[in-house]
Short mmCIF file of C-alpha atoms in Angstrom, two decimals:
data_model
loop_
_atom_site.label_atom_id
_atom_site.label_comp_id
_atom_site.label_asym_id
_atom_site.label_seq_id
_atom_site.Cartn_x
_atom_site.Cartn_y
_atom_site.Cartn_z
CA UNK A 22 71.52 -91.62 25.94
CA UNK A 23 69.26 -88.58 25.73
CA UNK A 24 69.25 -87.76 22.04
CA UNK A 25 68.77 -89.57 18.75
CA UNK A 26 69.03 -88.55 15.09
CA UNK A 27 67.68 -90.56 12.18
CA UNK A 28 68.72 -90.29 8.52
CA UNK A 29 69.22 -92.31 5.36
CA UNK A 30 73.00 -91.80 5.30
CA UNK A 31 75.38 -91.03 8.15
CA UNK A 32 78.76 -89.53 7.20
CA UNK A 33 81.46 -89.69 9.88
CA UNK A 34 83.80 -86.81 9.08
CA UNK A 35 83.41 -83.35 7.57
CA UNK A 36 86.50 -83.21 5.36
CA UNK A 37 86.42 -83.04 1.59
CA UNK A 38 85.56 -86.72 1.12
CA UNK A 39 82.71 -86.52 3.62
CA UNK A 40 81.34 -83.30 2.14
CA UNK A 41 81.34 -84.66 -1.41
CA UNK A 42 79.64 -87.87 -0.28
CA UNK A 43 76.96 -85.89 1.56
CA UNK A 44 76.50 -83.55 -1.40
CA UNK A 45 75.93 -86.35 -3.89
CA UNK A 46 73.54 -88.16 -1.54
CA UNK A 47 71.56 -84.98 -0.89
CA UNK A 48 71.24 -84.43 -4.63
CA UNK A 49 69.70 -87.90 -4.81
CA UNK A 50 67.05 -86.84 -2.30
CA UNK A 51 68.43 -88.71 0.71
CA UNK A 52 68.40 -87.49 4.30
CA UNK A 53 72.01 -87.05 5.38
CA UNK A 54 73.69 -86.51 8.74
CA UNK A 55 77.29 -85.31 8.80
CA UNK A 56 79.22 -85.69 12.06
CA UNK A 57 82.36 -83.54 12.37
CA UNK A 58 84.68 -83.10 15.33
CA UNK A 59 85.71 -79.54 14.57
CA UNK A 60 83.99 -76.18 14.90
CA UNK A 61 81.62 -74.86 12.19
CA UNK A 62 84.17 -72.47 10.68
CA UNK A 63 86.62 -75.35 10.23
CA UNK A 64 84.21 -77.61 8.36
CA UNK A 65 86.25 -79.05 5.52
CA UNK A 66 89.13 -80.38 7.58
CA UNK A 67 92.66 -80.29 6.21
CA UNK A 68 91.38 -79.55 2.71
CA UNK A 69 90.44 -76.08 3.95
CA UNK A 70 94.14 -75.41 4.59
CA UNK A 71 95.77 -77.39 1.78
CA UNK A 72 97.46 -75.95 -1.27
CA UNK A 73 95.17 -77.53 -3.82
CA UNK A 74 97.47 -79.46 -6.14
CA UNK A 75 95.89 -82.26 -8.17
CA UNK A 76 97.40 -84.95 -10.37
CA UNK A 77 95.06 -85.04 -13.35
CA UNK A 78 95.33 -86.91 -16.63
CA UNK A 79 94.38 -85.68 -20.09
CA UNK A 80 93.25 -82.14 -19.27
CA UNK A 81 92.92 -79.11 -21.57
CA UNK A 82 95.76 -77.48 -19.62
CA UNK A 83 98.02 -80.40 -20.54
CA UNK A 84 96.88 -80.24 -24.16
CA UNK A 85 97.67 -76.51 -24.37
CA UNK A 86 101.19 -77.22 -23.08
CA UNK A 87 101.56 -80.13 -25.54
CA UNK A 88 101.85 -82.74 -22.78
CA UNK A 89 100.88 -86.10 -24.37
CA UNK A 90 99.42 -87.64 -21.22
CA UNK A 91 97.15 -90.68 -21.31
CA UNK A 92 95.68 -93.00 -18.67
CA UNK A 93 97.95 -95.88 -19.68
CA UNK A 94 101.05 -93.66 -19.33
CA UNK A 95 99.90 -92.39 -15.93
CA UNK A 96 99.06 -95.90 -14.73
CA UNK A 97 102.51 -97.19 -15.65
CA UNK A 98 104.07 -94.28 -13.72
CA UNK A 99 101.77 -94.92 -10.75
CA UNK A 100 102.48 -98.64 -10.45
CA UNK A 101 106.22 -98.27 -10.96
CA UNK A 102 106.67 -95.40 -8.50
CA UNK A 103 104.32 -96.85 -5.87
CA UNK A 104 105.94 -100.27 -6.19
CA UNK A 105 102.52 -101.89 -6.35
CA UNK A 106 102.73 -105.67 -6.62
CA UNK A 107 100.55 -107.59 -9.10
CA UNK A 108 98.86 -109.30 -6.14
CA UNK A 109 97.54 -105.99 -4.73
CA UNK A 110 94.30 -106.27 -6.67
CA UNK A 111 92.16 -103.60 -5.01
CA UNK A 112 94.85 -100.87 -4.90
CA UNK A 113 95.57 -101.62 -8.57
CA UNK A 114 91.88 -101.37 -9.41
CA UNK A 115 91.68 -97.99 -7.71
CA UNK A 116 94.87 -96.80 -9.41
CA UNK A 117 93.41 -97.66 -12.80
CA UNK A 118 90.10 -96.06 -11.88
CA UNK A 119 91.91 -92.89 -10.82
CA UNK A 120 93.91 -92.40 -14.01
CA UNK A 121 90.91 -93.21 -16.20
CA UNK A 122 88.38 -91.11 -14.28
CA UNK A 123 90.34 -88.13 -12.93
CA UNK A 124 89.36 -86.10 -16.01
CA UNK A 125 85.58 -86.72 -16.12
CA UNK A 126 84.90 -87.42 -12.43
CA UNK A 127 87.17 -84.78 -10.92
CA UNK A 128 88.36 -82.15 -13.41
CA UNK A 129 85.12 -81.83 -15.42
CA UNK A 130 82.98 -82.12 -12.30
CA UNK A 131 84.87 -79.36 -10.50
CA UNK A 132 84.77 -77.14 -13.58
CA UNK A 133 80.98 -77.59 -13.65
CA UNK A 134 80.96 -76.06 -10.15
CA UNK A 135 82.83 -72.99 -11.39
CA UNK A 136 86.31 -73.91 -10.15
CA UNK A 137 89.35 -73.04 -12.24
CA UNK A 138 92.96 -74.20 -12.47
CA UNK A 139 96.15 -72.27 -13.06
CA UNK A 140 97.17 -72.63 -16.71
CA UNK A 141 100.66 -73.95 -15.91
CA UNK A 142 100.97 -77.69 -15.25
CA UNK A 143 103.82 -78.47 -12.86
CA UNK A 144 106.20 -81.42 -12.91
CA UNK A 145 106.69 -82.93 -9.46
CA UNK A 146 107.87 -86.31 -8.15
CA UNK A 147 109.90 -87.13 -11.25
CA UNK A 148 111.70 -89.93 -9.41
CA UNK A 149 115.38 -90.11 -8.62
CA UNK A 150 116.03 -91.92 -11.88
CA UNK A 151 113.08 -90.84 -13.97
CA UNK A 152 110.88 -93.47 -12.36
CA UNK A 153 108.16 -91.10 -11.12
CA UNK A 154 105.94 -88.78 -13.14
CA UNK A 155 107.20 -89.20 -16.69
CA UNK A 156 105.13 -86.15 -17.66
CA UNK A 157 103.86 -83.01 -15.89
CA UNK A 158 100.37 -83.54 -14.47
CA UNK A 159 100.25 -81.45 -11.26
CA UNK A 160 97.41 -78.92 -11.56
CA UNK A 161 96.82 -76.14 -9.02
CA UNK A 162 93.30 -75.01 -8.10
CA UNK A 163 92.95 -71.25 -8.53
CA UNK A 164 92.04 -70.14 -5.03
CA UNK A 165 93.86 -73.13 -3.45
CA UNK A 166 92.06 -75.96 -1.75
CA UNK A 167 90.28 -73.42 0.43
CA UNK A 168 88.31 -72.24 -2.60
CA UNK A 169 87.60 -75.86 -3.53
CA UNK A 170 86.36 -76.67 -0.03
CA UNK A 171 84.22 -73.56 0.28
CA UNK A 172 82.72 -74.26 -3.13
CA UNK A 173 81.76 -77.79 -2.04
CA UNK A 174 80.30 -76.52 1.26
CA UNK A 175 78.26 -73.92 -0.63
CA UNK A 176 76.99 -76.62 -2.99
CA UNK A 177 76.12 -78.76 0.03
CA UNK A 178 74.04 -75.96 1.54
CA UNK A 179 72.35 -75.26 -1.78
CA UNK A 180 71.46 -78.94 -2.17
CA UNK A 181 69.66 -78.88 1.18
CA UNK A 182 66.48 -77.42 -0.21
CA UNK A 183 64.07 -79.13 2.19
CA UNK A 184 65.93 -79.65 5.44
CA UNK A 185 67.36 -83.08 4.66
CA UNK A 186 70.83 -82.19 5.92
CA UNK A 187 71.90 -82.33 9.57
CA UNK A 188 75.43 -81.32 10.54
CA UNK A 189 76.63 -82.10 14.05
CA UNK A 190 79.73 -80.07 14.83
CA UNK A 191 82.06 -80.90 17.74
CA UNK A 192 80.77 -84.49 17.71
CA UNK A 193 82.82 -87.63 17.30
CA UNK A 194 81.63 -91.03 16.07
CA UNK A 195 83.01 -93.57 18.53
CA UNK A 196 81.30 -96.78 17.40
CA UNK A 197 79.30 -98.23 14.53
CA UNK A 198 76.18 -100.29 15.26
CA UNK A 199 75.10 -103.50 13.57
CA UNK A 200 71.77 -105.29 13.76
CA UNK A 201 71.68 -108.88 12.54
CA UNK A 202 74.98 -108.33 10.72
CA UNK A 203 73.79 -105.17 8.94
CA UNK A 204 74.95 -101.64 9.77
CA UNK A 205 72.19 -99.73 11.55
CA UNK A 206 73.88 -96.51 12.64
CA UNK A 207 76.48 -95.26 15.06
CA UNK A 208 77.05 -93.61 18.42
CA UNK A 209 78.61 -90.15 18.63
CA UNK A 210 79.82 -88.13 21.60
CA UNK A 211 79.29 -84.39 21.92
CA UNK A 212 82.83 -83.34 22.80
CA UNK A 213 81.64 -80.22 24.61
CA UNK A 214 78.96 -81.78 26.82
CA UNK A 215 80.04 -85.46 26.64
CA UNK A 216 76.44 -86.33 25.76
CA UNK A 217 76.03 -89.53 23.76
CA UNK A 218 73.92 -89.32 20.62
CA UNK A 219 72.35 -92.32 18.88
CA UNK A 220 72.58 -91.94 15.11
CA UNK A 221 70.26 -94.29 13.26
CA UNK A 222 70.99 -94.90 9.58
CA UNK A 223 71.07 -97.94 7.27
CA UNK A 224 74.22 -96.55 5.63
CA UNK A 225 77.34 -95.31 7.40
CA UNK A 226 80.15 -93.66 5.45
CA UNK A 227 83.51 -93.40 7.21
CA UNK A 228 85.35 -90.21 6.23
CA UNK A 229 87.43 -89.53 9.32
CA UNK A 230 90.80 -89.09 7.63
CA UNK A 231 93.97 -90.99 8.44
CA UNK A 232 96.17 -91.74 11.43
CA UNK A 233 98.99 -89.26 10.90
CA UNK A 234 97.72 -86.68 13.36
CA UNK A 235 98.56 -88.89 16.33
CA UNK A 236 102.28 -89.39 16.88
CA UNK A 237 101.65 -92.55 18.92
CA UNK A 238 99.74 -94.07 15.99
CA UNK A 239 102.42 -92.98 13.53
CA UNK A 240 105.16 -94.60 15.60
CA UNK A 241 103.14 -97.75 16.28
CA UNK A 242 102.64 -98.31 12.55
CA UNK A 243 106.07 -97.17 11.33
CA UNK A 244 107.61 -99.91 9.13
CA UNK A 245 110.26 -101.83 11.07
CA UNK A 246 112.66 -101.82 8.12
CA UNK A 247 112.77 -98.02 7.81
CA UNK A 248 114.54 -95.46 10.02
CA UNK A 249 112.25 -93.50 12.34
CA UNK A 250 113.26 -90.04 13.61
CA UNK A 251 113.26 -89.33 17.33
CA UNK A 252 111.23 -86.15 16.74
CA UNK A 253 108.65 -85.14 14.17
CA UNK A 254 106.15 -82.36 13.60
CA UNK A 255 102.42 -82.79 13.02
CA UNK A 256 101.31 -81.67 9.56
CA UNK A 257 97.98 -83.46 9.79
CA UNK A 258 95.63 -82.87 12.74
CA UNK A 259 95.31 -84.36 16.23
CA UNK A 260 91.81 -85.55 15.32
CA UNK A 261 93.31 -87.93 12.73
CA UNK A 262 94.14 -90.54 15.35
CA UNK A 263 93.04 -93.85 13.81
CA UNK A 264 90.70 -94.85 16.66
CA UNK A 265 87.66 -95.39 14.44
CA UNK A 266 89.78 -97.40 11.99
CA UNK A 267 90.67 -99.81 14.77
CA UNK A 268 87.08 -100.01 16.04
CA UNK A 269 85.97 -101.14 12.58
CA UNK A 270 88.84 -103.60 12.33
CA UNK A 271 88.39 -105.02 15.84
CA UNK A 272 84.59 -105.01 16.16
CA UNK A 273 83.31 -105.31 12.59
CA UNK A 274 86.14 -107.35 11.06
CA UNK A 275 87.03 -104.62 8.59
CA UNK A 276 90.45 -105.09 7.03
CA UNK A 277 93.17 -102.47 7.62
CA UNK A 278 95.97 -102.55 5.04
CA UNK A 279 99.16 -100.61 4.23
CA UNK A 280 98.83 -98.69 7.51
CA UNK A 281 102.59 -98.27 7.71
CA UNK A 282 102.74 -96.49 4.37
CA UNK A 283 102.64 -92.73 4.92
CA UNK A 284 103.17 -89.63 2.82
CA UNK A 285 105.29 -87.51 5.14
CA UNK A 286 107.56 -84.61 4.21
CA UNK A 287 111.23 -84.14 4.99
CA UNK A 288 111.34 -80.38 5.57
CA UNK A 289 108.88 -79.22 8.19
CA UNK A 290 109.25 -76.19 10.45
CA UNK A 291 107.25 -75.44 13.61
CA UNK A 292 104.23 -73.29 12.81
CA UNK A 293 104.95 -69.77 14.16
CA UNK A 294 101.30 -69.50 15.19
CA UNK A 295 100.37 -73.12 15.94
CA UNK A 296 96.76 -74.29 15.86
CA UNK A 297 97.60 -77.21 18.17
CA UNK A 298 100.68 -78.61 19.99
CA UNK A 299 103.38 -79.78 17.63
CA UNK A 300 101.77 -78.11 14.61
CA UNK A 301 104.19 -77.87 11.70
CA UNK A 302 104.38 -76.25 8.29
CA UNK A 303 105.68 -78.16 5.32
CA UNK A 304 108.35 -76.11 3.58
CA UNK A 305 108.96 -76.87 -0.07
CA UNK A 306 112.76 -76.88 -0.03
CA UNK A 307 114.56 -74.83 -2.63
CA UNK A 308 116.19 -76.98 -5.28
CA UNK A 309 119.22 -74.68 -5.17
CA UNK A 310 119.67 -74.86 -1.39
CA UNK A 311 122.35 -77.11 0.06
CA UNK A 312 120.88 -79.73 2.39
CA UNK A 313 123.13 -80.11 5.44
CA UNK A 314 123.34 -82.35 8.49
CA UNK A 315 123.45 -81.02 12.07
CA UNK A 316 127.16 -80.26 11.73
CA UNK A 317 126.72 -78.07 8.66
CA UNK A 318 128.12 -80.71 6.31
CA UNK A 319 126.45 -81.39 2.99
CA UNK A 320 124.45 -84.61 3.06
CA UNK A 321 125.76 -87.06 0.50
CA UNK A 322 127.23 -88.64 -1.43
CA UNK A 323 124.04 -88.11 -3.42
CA UNK A 324 122.80 -84.61 -2.55
CA UNK A 325 119.22 -84.21 -1.36
CA UNK A 326 117.12 -82.30 -3.91
CA UNK A 327 113.40 -81.75 -3.61
CA UNK A 328 110.90 -82.51 -6.38
CA UNK A 329 112.12 -85.96 -7.34
CA UNK A 330 111.33 -88.54 -4.64
CA UNK A 331 109.76 -87.37 -1.38
CA UNK A 332 109.64 -90.92 0.00
CA UNK A 333 113.41 -91.28 -0.41
CA UNK A 334 114.06 -87.83 1.09
CA UNK A 335 112.12 -88.78 4.22
CA UNK A 336 114.04 -92.02 4.67
CA UNK A 337 117.41 -90.32 4.29
CA UNK A 338 116.52 -87.52 6.71
CA UNK A 339 115.09 -90.00 9.25
CA UNK A 340 118.32 -92.00 9.15
CA UNK A 341 120.54 -89.07 10.19
CA UNK A 342 122.24 -88.83 13.57
CA UNK A 343 120.03 -85.97 14.77
CA UNK A 344 116.35 -85.39 13.91
CA UNK A 345 116.86 -82.11 12.06
CA UNK A 346 118.67 -80.81 9.00
CA UNK A 347 119.70 -77.41 7.70
CA UNK A 348 118.85 -75.78 4.38
CA UNK A 349 121.70 -73.44 3.42
CA UNK A 350 120.86 -70.82 0.80
CA UNK A 351 120.92 -67.10 0.10
CA UNK A 352 118.25 -64.44 -0.33
CA UNK A 353 118.41 -64.72 -4.14
CA UNK A 354 117.50 -68.40 -3.97
CA UNK A 355 114.84 -67.97 -1.28
CA UNK A 356 113.03 -65.17 -3.11
CA UNK A 357 112.70 -67.24 -6.28
CA UNK A 358 112.30 -70.79 -4.97
CA UNK A 359 111.08 -70.89 -1.37
CA UNK A 360 107.47 -71.89 -0.75
CA UNK A 361 105.34 -73.17 2.11
CA UNK A 362 102.72 -75.76 1.29
CA UNK A 363 99.11 -74.84 2.01
CA UNK A 364 96.64 -72.01 1.54
CA UNK A 365 97.80 -70.00 4.55
CA UNK A 366 101.16 -68.99 3.07
CA UNK A 367 100.03 -68.64 -0.55
CA UNK A 368 97.67 -65.64 -0.31
CA UNK A 369 98.09 -64.56 -3.95
CA UNK A 370 96.72 -67.88 -5.20
CA UNK A 371 94.34 -68.34 -2.27
CA UNK A 372 92.76 -64.90 -2.69
CA UNK A 373 92.97 -65.08 -6.50
CA UNK A 374 95.16 -61.98 -6.84
CA UNK A 375 96.41 -62.79 -10.32
CA UNK A 376 98.56 -59.74 -11.04
CA UNK A 377 100.22 -59.83 -7.61
CA UNK A 378 100.84 -63.55 -8.07
CA UNK A 379 102.38 -62.92 -11.48
CA UNK A 380 104.53 -60.08 -10.11
CA UNK A 381 105.87 -62.20 -7.25
CA UNK A 382 106.55 -65.09 -9.60
CA UNK A 383 108.57 -62.89 -11.94
CA UNK A 384 110.36 -60.69 -9.39
CA UNK A 385 110.63 -62.98 -6.36
CA UNK A 386 108.50 -63.68 -3.33
CA UNK A 387 110.38 -61.34 -0.98
CA UNK A 388 107.18 -60.95 1.05
CA UNK A 389 107.26 -64.60 2.15
CA UNK A 390 110.98 -64.53 2.91
CA UNK A 391 110.57 -61.45 5.11
CA UNK A 392 107.53 -62.99 6.80
CA UNK A 393 109.44 -66.12 7.75
CA UNK A 394 112.41 -64.04 8.89
CA UNK A 395 110.12 -62.06 11.19
CA UNK A 396 107.96 -64.94 12.46
CA UNK A 397 110.07 -68.09 12.62
CA UNK A 398 113.05 -68.59 14.96
CA UNK A 399 114.02 -71.51 12.73
CA UNK A 400 114.62 -69.18 9.77
CA UNK A 401 118.03 -67.58 10.31
CA UNK A 402 119.54 -64.73 8.28
CA UNK A 403 123.05 -63.29 8.46
CA UNK A 404 125.44 -61.35 6.25
CA UNK A 405 128.27 -63.83 6.81
CA UNK A 406 128.58 -67.60 7.02
CA UNK A 407 130.44 -67.33 10.33
CA UNK A 408 127.63 -65.21 11.77
CA UNK A 409 125.10 -67.72 10.43
CA UNK A 410 126.98 -70.60 12.09
CA UNK A 411 126.82 -68.73 15.40
CA UNK A 412 123.04 -68.32 15.08
CA UNK A 413 122.62 -71.98 14.14
CA UNK A 414 124.43 -73.01 17.31
CA UNK A 415 122.43 -70.54 19.39
CA UNK A 416 119.19 -72.10 18.14
CA UNK A 417 120.26 -75.67 18.94
CA UNK A 418 122.13 -74.87 22.13
CA UNK A 419 125.18 -76.71 20.83
CA UNK A 420 128.50 -76.02 19.14
CA UNK A 421 127.77 -78.59 16.41
CA UNK A 422 128.31 -76.19 13.51
CA UNK A 423 131.95 -75.20 13.18
CA UNK A 424 132.11 -71.93 11.17
CA UNK A 425 135.11 -73.31 9.26
CA UNK A 426 133.14 -76.42 8.30
CA UNK A 427 130.19 -74.34 7.09
CA UNK A 428 132.56 -72.17 5.08
CA UNK A 429 134.24 -75.23 3.59
CA UNK A 430 130.83 -76.68 2.66
CA UNK A 431 129.89 -73.53 0.75
CA UNK A 432 133.35 -73.27 -0.84
CA UNK A 433 133.24 -76.87 -2.08
CA UNK A 434 129.94 -76.25 -3.84
CA UNK A 435 131.03 -72.90 -5.24
CA UNK A 436 134.17 -74.49 -6.69
CA UNK A 437 131.92 -75.92 -9.41
CA UNK A 438 131.68 -72.41 -10.84
CA UNK A 439 135.36 -71.52 -10.88
CA UNK A 440 135.72 -72.85 -14.41
CA UNK A 441 133.45 -73.05 -17.43
CA UNK A 442 129.91 -74.33 -16.93
CA UNK A 443 130.98 -77.19 -19.18
CA UNK A 444 133.04 -78.44 -16.23
CA UNK A 445 130.25 -78.57 -13.61
CA UNK A 446 130.33 -81.96 -11.91
CA UNK A 447 127.66 -81.95 -9.22
CA UNK A 448 124.47 -84.00 -9.24
CA UNK A 449 122.42 -81.21 -7.65
CA UNK A 450 123.42 -78.84 -10.47
CA UNK A 451 122.48 -81.52 -13.02
CA UNK A 452 119.05 -81.92 -11.44
CA UNK A 453 118.53 -78.15 -11.33
CA UNK A 454 119.40 -77.82 -15.00
CA UNK A 455 117.03 -80.67 -15.82
CA UNK A 456 114.21 -79.02 -13.85
CA UNK A 457 114.78 -75.70 -15.61
CA UNK A 458 114.09 -77.31 -18.97
CA UNK A 459 110.37 -77.24 -18.08
CA UNK A 460 108.92 -73.73 -18.32
CA UNK A 461 106.95 -73.56 -15.04
CA UNK A 462 109.95 -74.94 -13.13
CA UNK A 463 112.26 -72.49 -14.84
CA UNK A 464 110.17 -69.64 -13.44
CA UNK A 465 110.65 -70.96 -9.89
CA UNK A 466 114.22 -72.33 -10.06
CA UNK A 467 117.38 -70.21 -10.07
CA UNK A 468 120.02 -70.58 -12.72
CA UNK A 469 122.92 -72.40 -10.96
CA UNK A 470 125.36 -69.96 -9.42
CA UNK A 471 127.80 -69.80 -6.50
CA UNK A 472 126.17 -69.64 -3.11
CA UNK A 473 128.55 -66.80 -2.26
CA UNK A 474 127.85 -64.88 -5.46
CA UNK A 475 128.20 -61.13 -4.99
CA UNK A 476 124.85 -59.42 -4.43
CA UNK A 477 122.96 -62.67 -3.73
CA UNK A 478 123.01 -62.38 0.07
CA UNK A 479 122.41 -62.32 2.90
CA UNK A 480 122.84 -65.99 3.77
CA UNK A 481 119.95 -68.04 5.14
CA UNK A 482 119.80 -71.26 7.17
CA UNK A 483 116.46 -72.99 7.76
CA UNK A 484 116.26 -75.71 10.40
CA UNK A 485 113.88 -78.42 9.20
CA UNK A 486 112.67 -81.81 10.39
CA UNK A 487 110.36 -84.58 9.25
CA UNK A 488 106.67 -83.68 9.35
CA UNK A 489 103.76 -86.12 9.22
CA UNK A 490 101.07 -85.54 6.67
CA UNK A 491 98.91 -88.23 5.03
CA UNK A 492 98.15 -91.92 5.50
CA UNK A 493 98.58 -93.99 2.36
CA UNK A 494 96.88 -96.99 3.97
CA UNK A 495 93.47 -97.50 5.51
CA UNK A 496 90.36 -99.64 5.50
CA UNK A 497 90.18 -101.84 2.43
CA UNK A 498 87.39 -100.97 0.00
CA UNK A 499 86.13 -102.17 -3.36
CA UNK A 500 85.45 -99.88 -6.32
CA UNK A 501 82.08 -99.00 -4.79
CA UNK A 502 83.86 -97.76 -1.64
CA UNK A 503 82.30 -100.55 0.42
CA UNK A 504 84.37 -101.68 3.40
CA UNK A 505 85.54 -105.28 3.05
CA UNK A 506 86.05 -107.81 5.80
CA UNK A 507 88.99 -110.18 6.19
CA UNK A 508 87.37 -112.58 3.72
CA UNK A 509 86.98 -109.92 1.06
CA UNK A 510 83.21 -109.59 1.51
CA UNK A 511 81.47 -106.20 1.73
CA UNK A 512 80.21 -105.28 5.19
CA UNK A 513 76.55 -104.48 4.53
CA UNK A 514 75.81 -100.75 4.81
CA UNK A 515 79.40 -99.66 5.58
CA UNK A 516 81.43 -97.44 3.26
CA UNK A 517 84.78 -95.70 3.58
CA UNK A 518 86.11 -92.77 1.54
CA UNK A 519 89.13 -90.53 1.21
CA UNK A 520 92.19 -90.92 3.41
CA UNK A 521 90.40 -93.30 5.78
CA UNK A 522 90.31 -95.77 2.87
CA UNK A 523 93.90 -95.13 1.83
CA UNK A 524 92.35 -93.07 -0.98
CA UNK A 525 90.77 -96.26 -2.28
CA UNK A 526 91.36 -99.96 -1.79
CA UNK A 527 93.16 -99.49 1.51
CA UNK A 528 96.28 -98.15 -0.16
CA UNK A 529 95.94 -97.20 -3.82
CA UNK A 530 99.26 -95.34 -3.97
CA UNK A 531 101.41 -98.12 -2.57
CA UNK A 532 104.68 -96.77 -1.12
CA UNK A 533 104.78 -93.48 -3.05
CA UNK A 534 102.31 -90.99 -4.38
CA UNK A 535 102.74 -89.23 -7.70
CA UNK A 536 101.79 -86.18 -5.55
CA UNK A 537 98.49 -84.39 -5.95
CA UNK A 538 96.57 -87.67 -5.84
CA UNK A 539 94.94 -87.01 -2.48
CA UNK A 540 92.26 -84.38 -3.16
CA UNK A 541 91.13 -86.17 -6.35
CA UNK A 542 91.26 -89.46 -4.43
CA UNK A 543 88.84 -87.99 -1.89
CA UNK A 544 86.47 -86.89 -4.64
CA UNK A 545 86.65 -90.15 -6.60
CA UNK A 546 86.04 -92.41 -3.61
CA UNK A 547 83.24 -90.16 -2.33
CA UNK A 548 81.42 -90.02 -5.65
CA UNK A 549 81.81 -93.78 -6.04
CA UNK A 550 80.30 -94.36 -2.60
CA UNK A 551 77.38 -92.04 -3.32
CA UNK A 552 76.69 -93.78 -6.64
CA UNK A 553 76.65 -97.16 -4.90
CA UNK A 554 74.37 -95.87 -2.14
CA UNK A 555 71.95 -94.41 -4.70
CA UNK A 556 71.98 -97.63 -6.72
CA UNK A 557 71.36 -99.72 -3.63
CA UNK A 558 68.26 -97.67 -2.87
CA UNK A 559 66.98 -97.80 -6.44
CA UNK A 560 67.58 -94.09 -7.03
#
């Protein structure tokens, strides 16, 4: 081993949680080393590419929209939707901490750094039966998560006034050292030269993300009582492979919990310009699109509709005969409702082009629809349903979609509109009408109309499949973000933050997230760890 680095705090991972931890420790005057596997321009991890939605409680934006949100209301929603049992003490503690502290520790803190939020609060994950978010609380960072991440990186650089920050890019922490039962540092490997580096530090903070970037790890931890698709896309990153989690569990007796709980999405498409093999984009399915199986038949008897229960959508899609589904819609629906999650495909918000964003919201995002038509072979457009069926079969190399079946599927839905709207009898239409009662959703959801309405074409079919995203489980931590062993005791000097800790407690969300809890969860766990580290050093 030819190189060594010494610091007060070692942070393993350069995502949002790791950056915030390092920032707060630097501000306390500590020497900090950050070890990140990626290249310098990709410091920030997945947060650099994320959309930037945050579930926040009791904000001025909610007050302006007359949303009577309170921590006790949010906590009840959280526990009910996540199906958290009374015996899950640490996840429950973190859930309570989140709803009580998301305003001062996340919203106010980010505002103090100059970040802003869009004025409209969105209503996502309402639950299939009203058992999710009982109120709108999904806030969008103006500039997307890319702006958030760059702001934090800039603050990190500014806090390094006297050379107390070391950042090792393209390095991976492979083991954590202990001396007499106390953490004393770690070993990292330079992934370009394969040189081993000894990192000496009395405090090690694990911020390496989750396991959902490695399909083998996803499959190994998939719950046995839930259907698993034969194919899936990667919406995380290959570096999120879970290896350091298992080192801590196997060698340091850290406790891994809820590892089988994952926040995947049901409607991924292959990235037209992939950053790595299997890279997928998470489409936000249009509420007005018909969700079809591989034969072009509408999935039922309860139709699949996005925005209510992502966990349930994933299970139903995974249980189908083939590992892909079809979204059937028209250009009118796509222009108003279609979206792709992340900063990359939301340039108006990402680049803070307010008037262009407003124009596209009001007139339709035809730019995105055309982009997907040009770039993605999984985004099919045709003037007729029979022509669309032909293209669907060409893509799959099968004759699964009978043009007559596709036509009958569209006709059956359109029959709802043959009589007065008082005679609609379709659960998808009911959910659409419910969504349109909320102003921000009304702007992005079409008024129900026949799929074959004159002037609404051409027709569109999007082939989608399940895409991995976030780990809801991880290393168990207390409210100070200290890693706990199997006996519930803190491992001296070892902390874990963000997704690696299941966003707190080894699984604060339980089986379902209220959506938008991940970025704030990274910030909350990171700031908690930094506070504990400072307190432990008498700072």
